[in-house]
Amino acid sequence: MGEDHDHHHPAERTDVERRAAALEALLVEKGIITTEFVDQVVDAYAHDIGPMNGAKVVARAWVDSQYKERLLEDGTAAIGELGFGGAEGDHIVVVENTPTVHNVVVCTLCSCYPWPVLGLPPNWYKSPPYRARMVREPRALLTEMGCAVPASAEVRVWDSSAEVRYLVLPQRPEGSEQASEDELAALVTRDAMIGVARL
Ligand code: FE
């Protein structure tokens, strides 16, 4: 019985899926894009572009203090050094968590997000409650999301826009002194780079 729900029959497409399919068909028909192009983009965001890119940036910053300096000075350029950039990443600002500052990112207007380092935004990031409440009552919302920020730390909320996207540089976890850069990257989560989790 429950099995039927897990299967994905074309006949059971959701409203959004039908709209996406209709738009794709129309754009292909008009010669604006090809089906192959759509497949390439979807594939890139499924396999090559995602939080694993941001995790590499964070790990590099943790092991290389000069890289970290460049990253905080000019995020876009330093991220480009690792080969990441492109759509929705023209101007990325990296904000650093410290024992006294916890940064968190939101887009109050819509869903702006640093695609080259985090991939596509999760649904909750685009939801009206998140967008409204992260500005109005960040500490309460963070607590609800399981992110306990020490009372001694100031919470700074960064509002993304089409011009500027933010990436949080989390604090390096205690006890990770011996870890290699790759091992460190494996510790970094998407949510920590949005600022709704701590490592
Ligand atoms: Fe936006």
PDB file of C-alpha atoms and ligand atoms in Angstrom, residues 107 109-112 160, ligand 1:
ATOM      1  CA  CYS A 107      17.094  35.928   2.104  1.00  0.00           C
ATOM      2  CA  LEU A 109      12.926  38.770  -0.181  1.00  0.00           C
ATOM      3  CA  CYS A 110      13.119  35.390  -1.877  1.00  0.00           C
ATOM      4  CA  SER A 111      15.758  32.677  -1.848  1.00  0.00           C
ATOM      5  CA  CYS A 112      19.162  34.116  -2.833  1.00  0.00           C
ATOM      6  CA  SER A 160      21.223  37.859   0.989  1.00  0.00           C
TER       7      SER A 160
HETATM    8 FE    FE B   1      16.523  36.047  -2.797  1.00  0.00          FE
END
